[in-house]
Structure formats: structure tokens, C-alpha cells
Coordinates of C-alpha atoms in Angstrom, one line a residue:
M270 CA -13.1 10.0 -55.2
I271 CA -15.2 10.1 -52.1
E272 CA -12.6 8.1 -50.1
E273 CA -9.8 10.4 -51.3
G274 CA -11.9 13.4 -50.2
S275 CA -12.5 12.0 -46.8
K276 CA -8.8 11.2 -46.3
S277 CA -7.8 14.7 -47.3
S278 CA -10.4 16.3 -45.0
K279 CA -9.2 14.0 -42.1
S280 CA -5.6 15.0 -42.9
M281 CA -6.6 18.7 -42.7
V282 CA -8.3 18.1 -39.3
E283 CA -5.2 16.4 -37.9
K284 CA -3.0 19.3 -39.1
R285 CA -5.2 21.8 -37.4
Q286 CA -5.8 19.8 -34.2
L287 CA -2.6 20.9 -32.4
F288 CA -3.1 24.6 -33.3
M289 CA -6.8 24.5 -32.3
E290 CA -5.8 23.0 -28.9
M291 CA -3.2 25.7 -28.5
R292 CA -5.7 28.5 -29.2
A293 CA -8.0 27.0 -26.6
Q294 CA -5.3 27.6 -24.0
N295 CA -5.8 31.4 -24.6
F296 CA -2.0 32.1 -24.5
D297 CA -2.6 35.4 -26.4
V298 CA -3.8 37.1 -23.2
I299 CA -0.2 37.1 -22.0
R300 CA 1.1 40.6 -22.3
L301 CA 4.8 40.0 -22.9
S302 CA 5.8 38.3 -26.2
T303 CA 8.7 36.4 -24.7
Y304 CA 6.5 34.6 -22.2
R305 CA 3.8 34.1 -24.8
T306 CA 6.2 32.4 -27.2
A307 CA 7.8 30.3 -24.5
C308 CA 4.4 29.1 -23.2
K309 CA 3.2 28.2 -26.7
L310 CA 6.3 26.2 -27.5
R311 CA 6.2 24.5 -24.1
F312 CA 2.6 23.5 -24.8
V313 CA 3.6 22.0 -28.2
Q314 CA 6.6 20.2 -26.5
K315 CA 4.4 18.6 -23.9
R316 CA 1.5 17.8 -26.2
C317 CA 3.8 16.0 -28.6
N318 CA 5.6 14.3 -25.6
L319 CA 8.9 15.7 -26.7
H320 CA 9.7 16.8 -23.1
L321 CA 10.1 13.0 -22.3
V322 CA 12.9 12.6 -24.9
D323 CA 16.3 13.7 -23.7
V324 CA 18.7 15.3 -26.1
W325 CA 21.0 12.3 -25.8
N326 CA 18.2 10.0 -26.8
M327 CA 17.5 12.3 -29.8
I328 CA 21.2 12.2 -30.9
E329 CA 21.1 8.4 -30.6
A330 CA 18.0 8.3 -32.8
F331 CA 19.8 10.5 -35.4
R332 CA 22.6 8.0 -35.5
D333 CA 20.4 4.9 -35.6
N334 CA 18.5 6.3 -38.6
G335 CA 21.7 7.2 -40.5
L336 CA 21.3 11.0 -40.3
S337 CA 24.8 11.5 -38.9
T338 CA 26.4 10.6 -42.1
L339 CA 24.1 12.7 -44.3
D340 CA 24.9 16.2 -45.5
H341 CA 23.1 19.0 -43.8
N342 CA 21.5 20.1 -47.0
A343 CA 20.3 16.7 -48.0
E344 CA 16.5 16.4 -48.2
I345 CA 14.3 13.7 -46.7
N346 CA 10.7 13.1 -47.6
V347 CA 7.8 13.0 -45.2
S348 CA 7.5 9.2 -45.1
R349 CA 11.1 8.9 -43.9
L350 CA 10.5 11.6 -41.3
E351 CA 7.6 9.6 -40.1
T352 CA 9.8 6.6 -39.7
I353 CA 12.3 8.6 -37.7
L354 CA 9.6 9.9 -35.4
S355 CA 8.2 6.4 -35.0
S356 CA 11.6 5.1 -33.9
I357 CA 12.0 8.0 -31.4
F358 CA 8.6 7.4 -29.7
Y359 CA 8.7 3.6 -29.7
Q360 CA 12.1 3.7 -28.0
L361 CA 10.6 6.2 -25.6
N362 CA 7.8 3.8 -24.7
K363 CA 10.4 1.1 -24.0
R364 CA 12.1 3.3 -21.5
L365 CA 8.9 4.4 -19.7
P366 CA 7.2 2.3 -17.1
T367 CA 4.1 0.4 -18.1
T368 CA 1.9 2.8 -16.0
H369 CA 3.2 5.9 -17.9
Q370 CA 3.0 4.7 -21.5
I371 CA 2.2 7.3 -24.2
N372 CA 0.0 7.1 -27.2
V373 CA 2.7 6.6 -29.9
E374 CA 0.5 7.0 -32.9
Q375 CA -1.1 10.2 -31.6
S376 CA 2.3 11.7 -30.7
I377 CA 3.7 10.8 -34.1
G378 CA 0.7 12.4 -35.9
L379 CA 0.8 15.6 -33.9
L380 CA 4.5 16.1 -34.2
L381 CA 4.7 15.2 -37.9
N382 CA 1.9 17.7 -38.8
F383 CA 3.6 20.4 -36.7
I384 CA 7.0 19.8 -38.4
V385 CA 5.4 19.8 -41.9
A386 CA 3.4 22.9 -41.1
T387 CA 6.6 24.7 -39.8
Y388 CA 9.2 23.6 -42.4
D389 CA 7.1 22.6 -45.5
S390 CA 4.4 25.3 -45.6
E391 CA 4.6 25.2 -49.4
G392 CA 3.8 21.5 -49.6
H393 CA 6.9 20.1 -51.3
G394 CA 6.8 17.1 -49.1
K395 CA 10.5 17.4 -48.2
L396 CA 12.7 19.1 -45.7
T397 CA 16.5 19.3 -45.0
V398 CA 18.3 17.1 -42.5
F399 CA 19.7 20.2 -40.8
A400 CA 16.2 21.7 -40.3
M401 CA 14.9 18.5 -38.7
K402 CA 18.0 18.2 -36.4
A403 CA 17.7 21.8 -35.3
M404 CA 14.0 21.6 -34.6
L405 CA 14.1 18.3 -32.7
A406 CA 17.3 19.2 -30.7
T407 CA 15.6 22.5 -29.7
M408 CA 12.2 21.1 -28.8
C409 CA 13.3 17.9 -27.0
G410 CA 13.9 17.6 -23.3
G411 CA 17.2 17.8 -21.5
K412 CA 19.6 20.5 -20.4
I413 CA 20.1 23.7 -22.4
L414 CA 23.8 23.4 -22.0
D415 CA 23.8 19.9 -23.7
K416 CA 21.6 21.3 -26.5
L417 CA 23.8 24.2 -27.2
R418 CA 26.9 22.0 -27.2
Y419 CA 25.3 19.7 -29.8
I420 CA 24.2 22.6 -31.9
F421 CA 27.7 24.1 -31.8
S422 CA 29.1 20.7 -33.0
Q423 CA 26.8 20.9 -36.0
I424 CA 27.8 24.5 -37.0
S425 CA 31.5 24.4 -36.4
D426 CA 34.4 23.3 -38.6
S427 CA 37.1 20.7 -37.9
N428 CA 39.1 23.2 -35.9
G429 CA 36.3 23.9 -33.4
V430 CA 35.5 27.3 -34.8
M431 CA 32.0 28.4 -35.5
V432 CA 31.1 28.9 -39.1
Y433 CA 28.9 32.0 -39.4
A434 CA 27.1 30.7 -42.5
K435 CA 26.0 27.6 -40.6
F436 CA 25.0 29.6 -37.5
D437 CA 22.9 31.8 -39.8
Q438 CA 21.3 28.7 -41.2
F439 CA 20.6 27.5 -37.7
L440 CA 18.9 30.8 -36.8
R441 CA 16.9 30.6 -40.0
E442 CA 15.6 27.2 -39.1
V443 CA 15.1 27.6 -35.4
L444 CA 13.3 30.9 -35.7
K445 CA 10.6 29.2 -37.8
L446 CA 9.3 27.8 -34.5
P447 CA 8.1 31.1 -33.1
T448 CA 6.7 31.9 -36.5
A449 CA 4.8 28.6 -36.5
V450 CA 3.0 29.6 -33.2
F451 CA 2.1 33.0 -34.7
E452 CA 4.9 35.0 -33.0
G453 CA 6.8 35.8 -36.1
P454 CA 6.6 39.6 -35.7
S455 CA 8.5 39.4 -32.5
F456 CA 11.0 36.6 -33.1
G457 CA 11.1 36.1 -36.9
Y458 CA 14.3 35.7 -38.8
T459 CA 16.0 38.8 -40.4
E460 CA 19.3 39.3 -42.1
H461 CA 20.7 41.1 -39.1
S462 CA 20.0 38.2 -36.6
V463 CA 23.6 36.9 -36.7
R464 CA 25.0 40.4 -36.1
T465 CA 22.8 40.9 -33.1
C466 CA 24.2 37.7 -31.6
F467 CA 27.9 38.2 -32.6
P468 CA 28.4 41.8 -33.6
Q469 CA 32.2 41.4 -33.9
Q470 CA 33.7 39.3 -36.7
K471 CA 36.1 37.0 -34.8
K472 CA 36.7 33.4 -34.1
I473 CA 33.9 31.9 -32.0
L474 CA 34.9 28.9 -30.1
L475 CA 32.7 26.8 -27.9
N476 CA 33.2 28.8 -24.7
T477 CA 32.5 32.1 -26.4
F478 CA 29.4 30.6 -28.1
L479 CA 28.1 29.4 -24.7
D480 CA 28.9 32.8 -23.1
V481 CA 26.8 34.6 -25.7
L482 CA 23.8 32.3 -25.8
M483 CA 23.7 31.8 -22.0
A484 CA 24.4 35.5 -21.1
D485 CA 22.2 37.9 -19.1
P486 CA 20.3 38.7 -21.2
P487 CA 20.6 36.2 -24.0
P488 CA 20.4 37.4 -27.6
Q489 CA 17.0 39.0 -28.3
Y490 CA 16.0 36.5 -31.0
L491 CA 16.6 33.5 -28.8
V492 CA 15.5 34.9 -25.4
W493 CA 12.5 32.5 -25.5
L494 CA 14.7 29.4 -25.5
P495 CA 16.1 29.7 -21.9
L496 CA 12.7 30.9 -20.7
M497 CA 11.1 27.7 -22.0
H498 CA 13.6 25.7 -20.0
R499 CA 12.8 27.8 -16.9
L500 CA 9.1 27.3 -17.4
A501 CA 9.6 23.5 -17.4
N502 CA 11.5 23.7 -14.1
V503 CA 9.0 25.9 -12.2
E504 CA 5.7 24.2 -13.2
N505 CA 5.4 22.4 -9.9
V506 CA 7.2 25.0 -7.7
F507 CA 5.0 26.2 -4.7
H508 CA 5.2 29.6 -3.1
P509 CA 3.4 30.1 0.2
V510 CA 2.8 33.8 -0.6
E511 CA -0.4 35.7 -1.2
C512 CA -0.8 37.4 -4.5
S513 CA -1.4 41.2 -4.1
Y514 CA -3.9 41.3 -6.9
C515 CA -6.0 38.2 -7.0
R516 CA -5.5 37.4 -3.3
S517 CA -4.7 33.8 -4.0
E518 CA -3.0 32.4 -0.8
S519 CA -0.4 30.4 -2.8
M520 CA 1.4 30.5 -6.1
M521 CA 2.5 27.9 -8.5
G522 CA 5.2 28.5 -11.1
F523 CA 6.9 31.9 -11.1
R524 CA 6.6 34.6 -8.5
Y525 CA 7.2 38.3 -9.2
R526 CA 8.1 40.9 -6.6
C527 CA 8.0 44.6 -7.3
Q528 CA 11.3 46.5 -6.7
Q529 CA 9.6 49.8 -5.8
C530 CA 6.4 48.8 -3.9
H531 CA 7.3 47.2 -0.6
G532 CA 5.8 43.7 -0.2
Y533 CA 3.9 43.8 -3.5
Q534 CA 4.0 40.4 -5.2
L535 CA 2.1 38.9 -8.1
C536 CA 1.5 35.4 -9.3
Q537 CA 2.6 34.5 -12.8
S538 CA -1.0 34.6 -14.1
C539 CA -1.6 38.2 -12.9
F540 CA 1.8 39.4 -14.0
W541 CA 1.6 37.9 -17.5
R542 CA -1.8 39.5 -18.0
G543 CA -0.6 42.9 -16.8
H544 CA -2.8 43.2 -13.7
A545 CA -1.9 45.9 -11.1
S546 CA -3.6 47.4 -8.1
G547 CA -3.0 50.2 -5.7
P548 CA 0.1 52.3 -6.2
H549 CA 1.8 49.6 -8.3
S550 CA 2.2 50.2 -12.0
N551 CA 3.2 47.9 -14.9
Q552 CA 6.1 50.2 -15.5
H553 CA 7.7 49.2 -12.2
Q554 CA 10.7 46.8 -12.3
M555 CA 9.7 43.3 -11.2
K556 CA 12.0 40.5 -9.9
E557 CA 11.3 37.0 -11.0
H558 CA 11.6 34.2 -8.4
S559 CA 11.6 30.6 -9.4
S560 CA 11.8 29.2 -5.8
W561 CA 10.7 30.1 -2.3
K562 CA 13.1 30.9 0.5
S563 CA 12.1 31.4 4.1
P564 CA 13.3 34.6 5.9
A565 CA 15.7 32.6 8.0
K566 CA 17.3 31.1 4.8
K567 CA 17.5 34.5 3.2
L568 CA 19.3 35.9 6.3
S569 CA 21.8 33.0 6.4
H570 CA 22.4 33.4 2.6
A571 CA 23.0 37.1 3.1
I572 CA 25.4 36.6 6.0
S573 CA 27.3 33.8 4.1
K574 CA 27.6 36.1 1.1
S575 CA 28.8 39.1 3.1
L576 CA 31.4 36.9 4.9
G577 CA 32.7 35.5 1.7
C578 CA 31.6 32.0 2.5
M579 CA 30.0 31.4 -0.9
P580 CA 31.2 32.3 -4.4
I581 CA 29.9 35.4 -6.0
G582 CA 29.2 35.5 -9.7
E583 CA 29.5 31.9 -10.7
P584 CA 30.3 31.4 -14.5
P585 CA 27.2 30.4 -16.5
H586 CA 28.8 27.2 -17.7
P587 CA 32.0 25.2 -17.2
V588 CA 35.0 26.2 -19.2
F589 CA 35.7 23.6 -21.9
P590 CA 39.1 22.9 -23.5
E591 CA 39.9 24.9 -26.6
A592 CA 39.8 21.9 -28.8
A593 CA 37.6 21.1 -31.8
E594 CA 34.1 20.1 -30.7
R595 CA 33.5 17.0 -32.8
P596 CA 30.0 16.4 -34.0
Q597 CA 28.0 14.6 -31.3
D598 CA 26.5 11.5 -32.9
L599 CA 27.1 9.2 -30.0
A600 CA 29.6 7.2 -32.0
H601 CA 32.3 8.7 -29.7
T602 CA 30.2 10.3 -27.0
T603 CA 29.1 8.6 -23.8
Q604 CA 25.7 9.6 -22.5
L605 CA 26.1 11.4 -19.1
R606 CA 23.9 10.6 -16.2
P607 CA 21.3 13.2 -15.6
V608 CA 21.7 15.4 -12.6
A609 CA 18.8 17.1 -10.8
S610 CA 18.7 20.8 -11.6
N611 CA 18.0 23.5 -9.2
M612 CA 17.5 27.0 -10.6
N613 CA 18.5 30.2 -9.0
D614 CA 15.6 32.6 -8.5
T615 CA 16.8 36.1 -9.4
V616 CA 15.5 37.6 -12.6
L617 CA 14.9 41.3 -13.2
I618 CA 12.1 42.1 -15.5
S619 CA 11.3 45.5 -16.9
S620 CA 7.9 46.7 -18.2
G621 CA 8.6 45.6 -21.8
T622 CA 10.8 42.5 -22.3
P623 CA 11.8 40.1 -19.4
T624 CA 15.4 40.2 -18.5
P625 CA 16.5 37.0 -16.9
S626 CA 19.5 37.1 -14.8
K627 CA 22.6 35.1 -15.6
S628 CA 22.2 32.6 -12.8
S629 CA 18.5 32.1 -13.5
T630 CA 19.1 31.2 -17.2
L631 CA 21.0 28.2 -16.0
E632 CA 19.9 25.0 -14.6
S633 CA 22.0 24.8 -11.4
P634 CA 25.6 25.2 -12.9
S635 CA 27.1 24.3 -9.5
R636 CA 25.6 20.8 -9.8
L637 CA 24.7 19.9 -13.3
D638 CA 28.1 20.9 -14.7
E639 CA 30.3 18.8 -12.4
E640 CA 30.3 16.1 -15.0
H641 CA 31.5 18.5 -17.7
R642 CA 34.3 19.7 -15.5
L643 CA 35.3 16.1 -15.0
I644 CA 35.3 15.5 -18.7
A645 CA 37.4 18.6 -19.2
R646 CA 40.0 17.4 -16.7
Y647 CA 40.1 14.0 -18.3
A648 CA 40.5 15.5 -21.7
A649 CA 43.4 17.7 -20.5
R650 CA 45.0 14.7 -18.8
L651 CA 44.7 12.6 -22.0
A652 CA 46.2 15.4 -24.0
A653 CA 49.1 15.7 -21.6
E654 CA 49.7 12.0 -21.7
A655 CA 49.5 12.0 -25.5
S656 CA 52.1 14.8 -25.7
N657 CA 54.4 13.0 -23.2
S658 CA 54.1 9.8 -25.1
T659 CA 55.3 11.4 -28.3
Q660 CA 58.5 12.4 -26.6
C661 CA 59.2 9.1 -24.8
P662 CA 61.5 6.5 -26.4
P663 CA 60.1 3.2 -27.6
T664 CA 61.4 1.4 -24.5
D665 CA 59.2 3.7 -22.3
L666 CA 56.2 3.1 -24.5
S667 CA 56.6 -0.7 -24.2
F668 CA 57.1 -0.3 -20.4
N669 CA 53.9 1.8 -20.1
F670 CA 52.0 -0.7 -22.2
D671 CA 53.1 -3.6 -20.0
A672 CA 52.2 -1.7 -16.9
N673 CA 48.8 -0.8 -18.2
K674 CA 48.3 -4.4 -19.2
Q675 CA 49.2 -5.6 -15.7
Q676 CA 46.8 -3.1 -14.2
R677 CA 44.0 -4.2 -16.4
Q678 CA 44.6 -7.9 -15.5
L679 CA 44.7 -7.0 -11.8
I680 CA 41.4 -5.1 -12.2
A681 CA 39.8 -8.0 -14.0
E682 CA 41.0 -10.4 -11.2
L683 CA 39.6 -8.1 -8.5
E684 CA 36.3 -7.8 -10.3
N685 CA 36.0 -11.6 -10.6
K686 CA 36.8 -12.0 -6.9
N687 CA 34.3 -9.4 -6.0
R688 CA 31.7 -11.1 -8.1
E689 CA 32.4 -14.5 -6.4
I690 CA 32.2 -12.9 -3.0
L691 CA 28.8 -11.3 -3.8
Q692 CA 27.5 -14.7 -5.1
E693 CA 28.7 -16.4 -1.9
I694 CA 27.0 -13.8 0.2
Q695 CA 23.8 -14.2 -1.7
R696 CA 24.0 -18.0 -1.3
L697 CA 24.6 -17.8 2.4
R698 CA 21.7 -15.3 2.8
L699 CA 19.3 -17.7 1.0
E700 CA 20.4 -20.7 3.1
H701 CA 20.0 -18.6 6.3
E702 CA 16.5 -17.6 5.2
Q703 CA 15.6 -21.2 4.4
A704 CA 16.9 -22.5 7.7
S705 CA 15.1 -19.9 9.7
Q706 CA 11.7 -20.8 8.2
P707 CA 10.0 -23.7 10.1
T708 CA 9.0 -26.6 8.0
P709 CA 6.8 -29.7 8.7
E710 CA 9.8 -32.0 8.0
K711 CA 11.8 -30.4 10.8
A712 CA 9.0 -30.7 13.2
Q713 CA 8.7 -34.5 12.5
Q714 CA 12.4 -35.3 12.9
N715 CA 12.2 -36.7 16.5
P716 CA 8.6 -37.8 17.4
T717 CA 9.8 -39.3 20.7
L718 CA 11.0 -36.0 22.0
L719 CA 7.8 -34.3 20.9
A720 CA 5.7 -36.9 22.7
E721 CA 7.7 -36.4 25.9
L722 CA 7.5 -32.7 25.6
R723 CA 3.7 -33.0 25.3
L724 CA 3.5 -35.2 28.4
L725 CA 5.6 -32.8 30.4
R726 CA 3.5 -29.9 29.4
H727 CA 0.3 -31.9 30.3
R728 CA 1.8 -32.7 33.7
K729 CA 2.8 -29.1 34.2
D730 CA -0.8 -28.0 33.5
E731 CA -2.2 -30.6 35.9
L732 CA 0.1 -29.5 38.7
E733 CA -0.8 -25.9 38.0
R734 CA -4.5 -26.9 38.4
R735 CA -3.7 -28.7 41.7
M736 CA -1.7 -25.7 42.9
S737 CA -4.6 -23.4 42.3
A738 CA -7.0 -25.8 44.1
L739 CA -4.7 -26.1 47.1
Q740 CA -4.3 -22.3 47.2
E741 CA -8.1 -22.0 47.2
S742 CA -8.3 -24.6 50.1
R743 CA -5.6 -22.8 52.0
R744 CA -7.5 -19.6 51.6
E745 CA -10.7 -21.2 53.0
L746 CA -8.8 -22.7 55.9
M747 CA -7.2 -19.4 56.8
V748 CA -10.6 -17.8 56.8
Q749 CA -11.9 -20.5 59.1
L750 CA -8.8 -20.1 61.4
E751 CA -9.5 -16.4 61.6
G752 CA -13.0 -17.1 62.8
L753 CA -11.9 -19.6 65.3
M754 CA -9.3 -17.3 66.7
R755 CA -11.9 -14.6 67.1
L756 CA -14.1 -17.2 68.9
L757 CA -11.2 -18.1 71.2
K758 CA -10.6 -14.5 72.0
D759 CA -14.2 -13.9 72.9
E760 CA -14.2 -17.1 75.1
E761 CA -11.1 -15.9 77.0
Q762 CA -12.6 -12.5 77.6
K763 CA -15.7 -14.2 79.1
Q764 CA -13.6 -16.3 81.4
A765 CA -11.5 -13.3 82.4
S766 CA -14.6 -11.4 83.3
Q767 CA -15.9 -14.3 85.4
T768 CA -12.6 -14.8 87.2
G769 CA -11.7 -11.1 87.5
T770 CA -8.3 -11.5 85.8
S771 CA -6.9 -9.4 83.0
P772 CA -7.0 -10.9 79.6
H773 CA -3.5 -9.6 78.8
S774 CA -2.0 -11.9 81.5
S775 CA -3.2 -15.1 79.8
P776 CA -0.4 -16.9 78.1
S777 CA -2.8 -18.4 75.6
H778 CA -3.9 -15.0 74.5
S779 CA -0.3 -13.8 73.9
A780 CA 0.3 -17.0 72.0
S781 CA -2.7 -16.5 69.8
C782 CA -1.8 -12.9 69.1
T783 CA 1.6 -13.8 67.7
M784 CA 0.0 -16.0 65.0
P785 CA -0.2 -14.2 61.7
M786 CA -3.7 -14.1 60.3
P787 CA -4.8 -12.7 56.9
I788 CA -7.3 -9.9 57.1
R789 CA -10.2 -10.3 54.7
S790 CA -13.2 -8.0 54.4
T791 CA -15.6 -11.0 54.0
S792 CA -14.8 -12.4 57.5
A793 CA -14.1 -9.2 59.3
G794 CA -17.8 -8.4 59.5
S795 CA -18.9 -11.9 60.5
T796 CA -18.2 -11.8 64.2
P797 CA -19.8 -14.8 66.0
T798 CA -22.4 -14.0 68.7
H799 CA -23.7 -17.6 69.3
T800 CA -22.3 -20.7 70.8
P801 CA -19.1 -22.2 69.4
Q802 CA -21.0 -25.2 68.1
D803 CA -23.2 -22.9 66.0
C804 CA -20.3 -21.0 64.6
L805 CA -18.3 -24.2 63.6
A806 CA -20.9 -25.5 61.2
G807 CA -19.1 -27.2 58.3
V808 CA -15.7 -27.4 60.1
G809 CA -13.8 -30.7 60.5
D810 CA -14.4 -33.2 63.3
D811 CA -11.0 -32.4 64.9
V812 CA -12.1 -28.9 65.5
L813 CA -15.5 -29.9 66.9
D814 CA -13.8 -32.4 69.2
A815 CA -11.4 -29.8 70.4
F816 CA -14.3 -27.4 71.2
S817 CA -16.2 -30.1 72.9
Q818 CA -13.3 -30.7 75.2
G819 CA -13.4 -27.1 76.2
V820 CA -9.6 -26.6 76.1
P821 CA -8.8 -23.6 73.9
R822 CA -5.1 -24.0 74.4
N823 CA -5.1 -27.5 72.8
L824 CA -7.3 -26.2 70.0
R825 CA -4.8 -23.5 69.2
N826 CA -2.0 -26.0 69.1
D827 CA -4.1 -28.1 66.7
L828 CA -4.7 -25.2 64.5
L829 CA -1.0 -24.2 64.4
V830 CA -0.2 -27.8 63.5
A831 CA -2.8 -27.7 60.7
A832 CA -1.4 -24.4 59.4
D833 CA 2.2 -25.9 59.4
S834 CA 1.0 -28.9 57.6
I835 CA -0.7 -26.8 54.9
T836 CA 2.5 -24.7 54.5
N837 CA 4.6 -27.8 54.1
T838 CA 2.2 -29.3 51.6
M839 CA 2.4 -26.1 49.5
S840 CA 6.2 -26.0 49.7
S841 CA 6.5 -29.6 48.5
L842 CA 4.0 -28.8 45.7
V843 CA 6.0 -25.7 44.6
K844 CA 9.2 -27.8 44.6
E845 CA 7.6 -30.4 42.4
L846 CA 6.3 -27.8 40.1
H847 CA 9.8 -26.3 39.8
S848 CA 11.3 -29.7 39.1
V849 CA 8.7 -30.2 36.3
D850 CA 9.6 -26.8 34.8
D851 CA 13.3 -27.7 34.9
G852 CA 12.7 -31.0 33.3
L853 CA 10.6 -29.3 30.6
E854 CA 13.3 -26.7 29.9
E855 CA 15.9 -29.5 29.7
E856 CA 13.8 -31.5 27.2
E857 CA 13.4 -28.4 25.1
E858 CA 17.1 -27.7 25.1
N859 CA 17.7 -31.4 24.1
M860 CA 15.3 -31.0 21.2
R861 CA 16.9 -27.8 20.1
N862 CA 20.4 -29.3 20.2
G863 CA 19.1 -32.4 18.3
R864 CA 17.6 -30.1 15.6
E865 CA 20.8 -28.1 15.2
K866 CA 22.8 -31.3 14.9
A867 CA 20.4 -32.7 12.3
E868 CA 20.6 -29.4 10.3
S869 CA 24.4 -29.4 10.4
E870 CA 24.6 -33.0 9.2

């Protein structure tokens, strides 16, 4: 008894958990009932992770669990409902990446308790198949157009005409959702709900059904449904505008601009709570924006619209063929690839109930409905081909069959060739990557060439060191030659002063002046003032002998000869170094050719 009591108390806590969390969000401070209802149902959708389940995945789950073959009025118990929800969320976790896995047990428990509290308030433990389909198809993720098409397939007959009794049953079930979140007084079911949606008793086909439910404004009892989809699309929209009431420098979600007060704009939090300041009043008409456009973009948009460069008044949905809309149980329906939706941002809102514009109710009809237009064209083409085929003789039918068979065979052959080409490209790419990567085996293919290459490199390094040493010796010799030439110049000047002749008339002087000498700052300031023997300390014996003979002309000749000898030695060394470089490049080329030959073999 104690265990049963604890289990029942735990079950009661789990049933109240979602509603307690919803009350903690303080949605009741929202002034308008439409936004209040949409926010509450959006919270339930996200808390139960239904926003991650697309309507096509929901239809597939209905088919996998055998609900497509059951009658709408058939009843299922809570245990089977839990099994269906388990399959939905476990399949969802398989589609999600490992970093975004959901808590399946918690999602099942929250959603199961919400469905039971909504559709089994009397505690019978059962609910109808149609009620579960209507609730899950309405609260799951996806496009509102796809949801309405699926709902119409469930409430229409075999001729594609809506059955009023089934639509009334749909309203009875779907309007239990606002009642479950305590918004029954505004959006509860009444006997006149169907008449408010379709006041005239006439045949309602799919296009008419979509026109009414996606109109501007939609039916009063279902006005929260498109608003819930718009809320999902603007949750992460940023507006770089300052709110005129709370002075927030940026807005997230909706943005509202007054049509009477110039430049007066409110964020969604201030507008939902009825805040106003200055001359602005809550009775003023407000325009809802779901995106931000820069002034330049607004100007270009206005110019394009005035010049007729863009369509005006796009239809809220694509026009579908006037054929029976078969029930969408995925047995004959292909899931369409989702297209990113961009919402138009023009909505006029009065002081009482928000009035969304026709283009804002949609989820980018110019883009997300291209696939439906394509389906419509294919359906029309198939219908035309079917009508033509009934009028063709049997010989034409056999000819068409043979032609189609040949086309299919040609397509299969081309696909096989394409597959082979892709495999060959992949194989060549792998071989190229493997060949471009150096391996130790390739480096050890020709050790003789590697040894010669190392010897040549060693010889090149040795010659470079000798070259640098000779260059240093040449520099020192040139410094010494510069000092000696200065000494000769001073000696000639002394002799000229003693003999009384001009130094410019000496041929030796002119000869010495033509000799190029490097100018260095270290020797320019060391002008000798002593005897030649004192200045030639550390110079070779040939230079000392030349000075001891006292013949400056012979000394100059010896110095010129020494300079020419140094120049010749440097030239020969450079030639030898170049020859070594050429030999090294030739050896490297030979090694490269040998490696390529080995790889090709």
C-alpha cells in the first residue's frame, strides 16, 4: 500500500511538472491572448522536444505503428500511446548528432502526461486515433503548409472535398490545446467554430482550405497556430534598434513600430506587456517586424517595387491540382528536402488582437514552395500522359514501353560508367598521395648515389670555407697595399720637395693613382708618420726588400703583380666552386631520374 501510494504521488508530480515549469515562465503577464497562447504552446513544444520532430517524421511514425490503417474513431490506451511516443523519440535520437542527444525518457514522460491531461481529463485511460494525430501533427516541427496539407488529407473524402463533420472534429480536438494551457476562454471550442472558418456551405477543396487557414487574418479560433510558427522563426533574429521604452540597445525576436508616433519602436517584451511612454498609447496601431532591413535595403526595395521589378501580392501558397488529396501516410508520399525559410516582416497589429499580414503568416512562399510547384507540374504532366495513353493504340503503347525501357537501360549504363570513373579517380588520387609522401625505402634505393652526393656536398662546404678564408686574406692584403701606397705617396712628395719638382709630373705617381684601392675607415685614419721600416711591421720579406732597395717604382710593380696573382687565384677558386655546384646539381638530377624510373617500374 505504501509503494502504491508513493507511485501515485510520483505520477501526480510528473503530471504537474510541465505546468509548473510553464507557470514559472510568467507568460500570464502578456497582454494579448494570441501571443500568450502561442508562447505557452511554443514552450510545451520545446520542453517536450517536439520542435525537433518534422511533420514528415511524424507521419512516418504513424505508418510504422499501424495508425494509418486504423479508423479515426478507434481508441488506443495509454500504454500503446507510450510505445508510439517512444518510437518517435528514439528515432529522433538516431537522427541527431551525438553531441545533441536528448533525454528520451524525460521527453516521453512530459509529453505523455501533457497528452493525457489534455485529451483524457476524465481518466478513462484511452483516446482516439484522430485526436492523437491532430495533436502531434499540430505540435510537431516543420512547415505550416505541410501540416495543413496533412490535416486536409485526414478530413477530406475520396474526391478531395473537405468533410465538414471531420473538420468540426478536428477543431474540437485541436482547440483542446489552448484549453490545456488555460486559454480556453479565448480559444475554446464552440458550435459556431466551423461557421467562423467557412461561413458559406460549399465544396472546400485543398486550395480553398489553404486560402482560408493561411489568410490575413486567419480564422479567429486558429490565429495562434501561424503565430506559433512565426515565434519559432524569430527567436534568434537580432534587430540593432533601441527600444523606446526600456532603452535596450538591441532587440531579439519581434520588433514593433508605431504607425502614428514617428520613430517609436518597442521590443517584444515591452509590447507584450503593454508598456508605453510619451505620446504613444496602447491604442495606436503597431507594425510587427520579424527581420531587420538597413535603410539602403529599404530604399532599394521601394524602388524595385515602384518600378515593377518585383511581384506584388504573392499568393500565400502554391496552387495545387484540383485532384483528390490522398491521405499522407508516406506509403505513396516522398519526403521533401527541407528548405530554409525566410519570413516577410510586415504585420499590422491593433490594440486588441494581433493581425498578421498575409506574407508574414507564411514561411517564405517564394522559396519553400518551389518543391510543391514542381510536384504540381509533375502531377499535371503525369495526368496528361495518362490521358494520352488511354487514346493511343496498342502499338503506340508497346513502342512507348520499349523506348522507356531503352532509356532506363541507357541511364543504368551511364550510372555504372560514372561510378567506375569515380572509383578510378579515387584510386589515382590515393596513388598520387602515396607517391608524394617520402618513405625510408625510397631513400635507401641507391646508397652509392647518396654517398657521392654527401661527398660532393662536403667538398662544396670545404671550398666555401677556403673561399671565405681567401677573401679575408685578400681583404687584409688590400688594406696593406693601401698603406703602402700612402707611404709611396709621402715619399714622392718628400723627394719632390727636395728636388723642387712638381709631384704631378712624376710618372710613378700617375701610375699609382690609376690603381684602384678600396677605401676603409679602419686604414684611413692610420696615416704613417715614421720610417717605412716601422710602418711595414708584419709585411712579407718581398716588400721589405723592395723598401730596402729604395726603388718605389719596382715596389709598385711588385704590388701590382701581387694583386693580379690574388685576383687570378680568386677567379680559379670561383670557377672550381662553380664546377662543384654543377656536378652536385647533375648528381641530384641523376638521383631524381633514377627514383622516377624505379617508381615507374
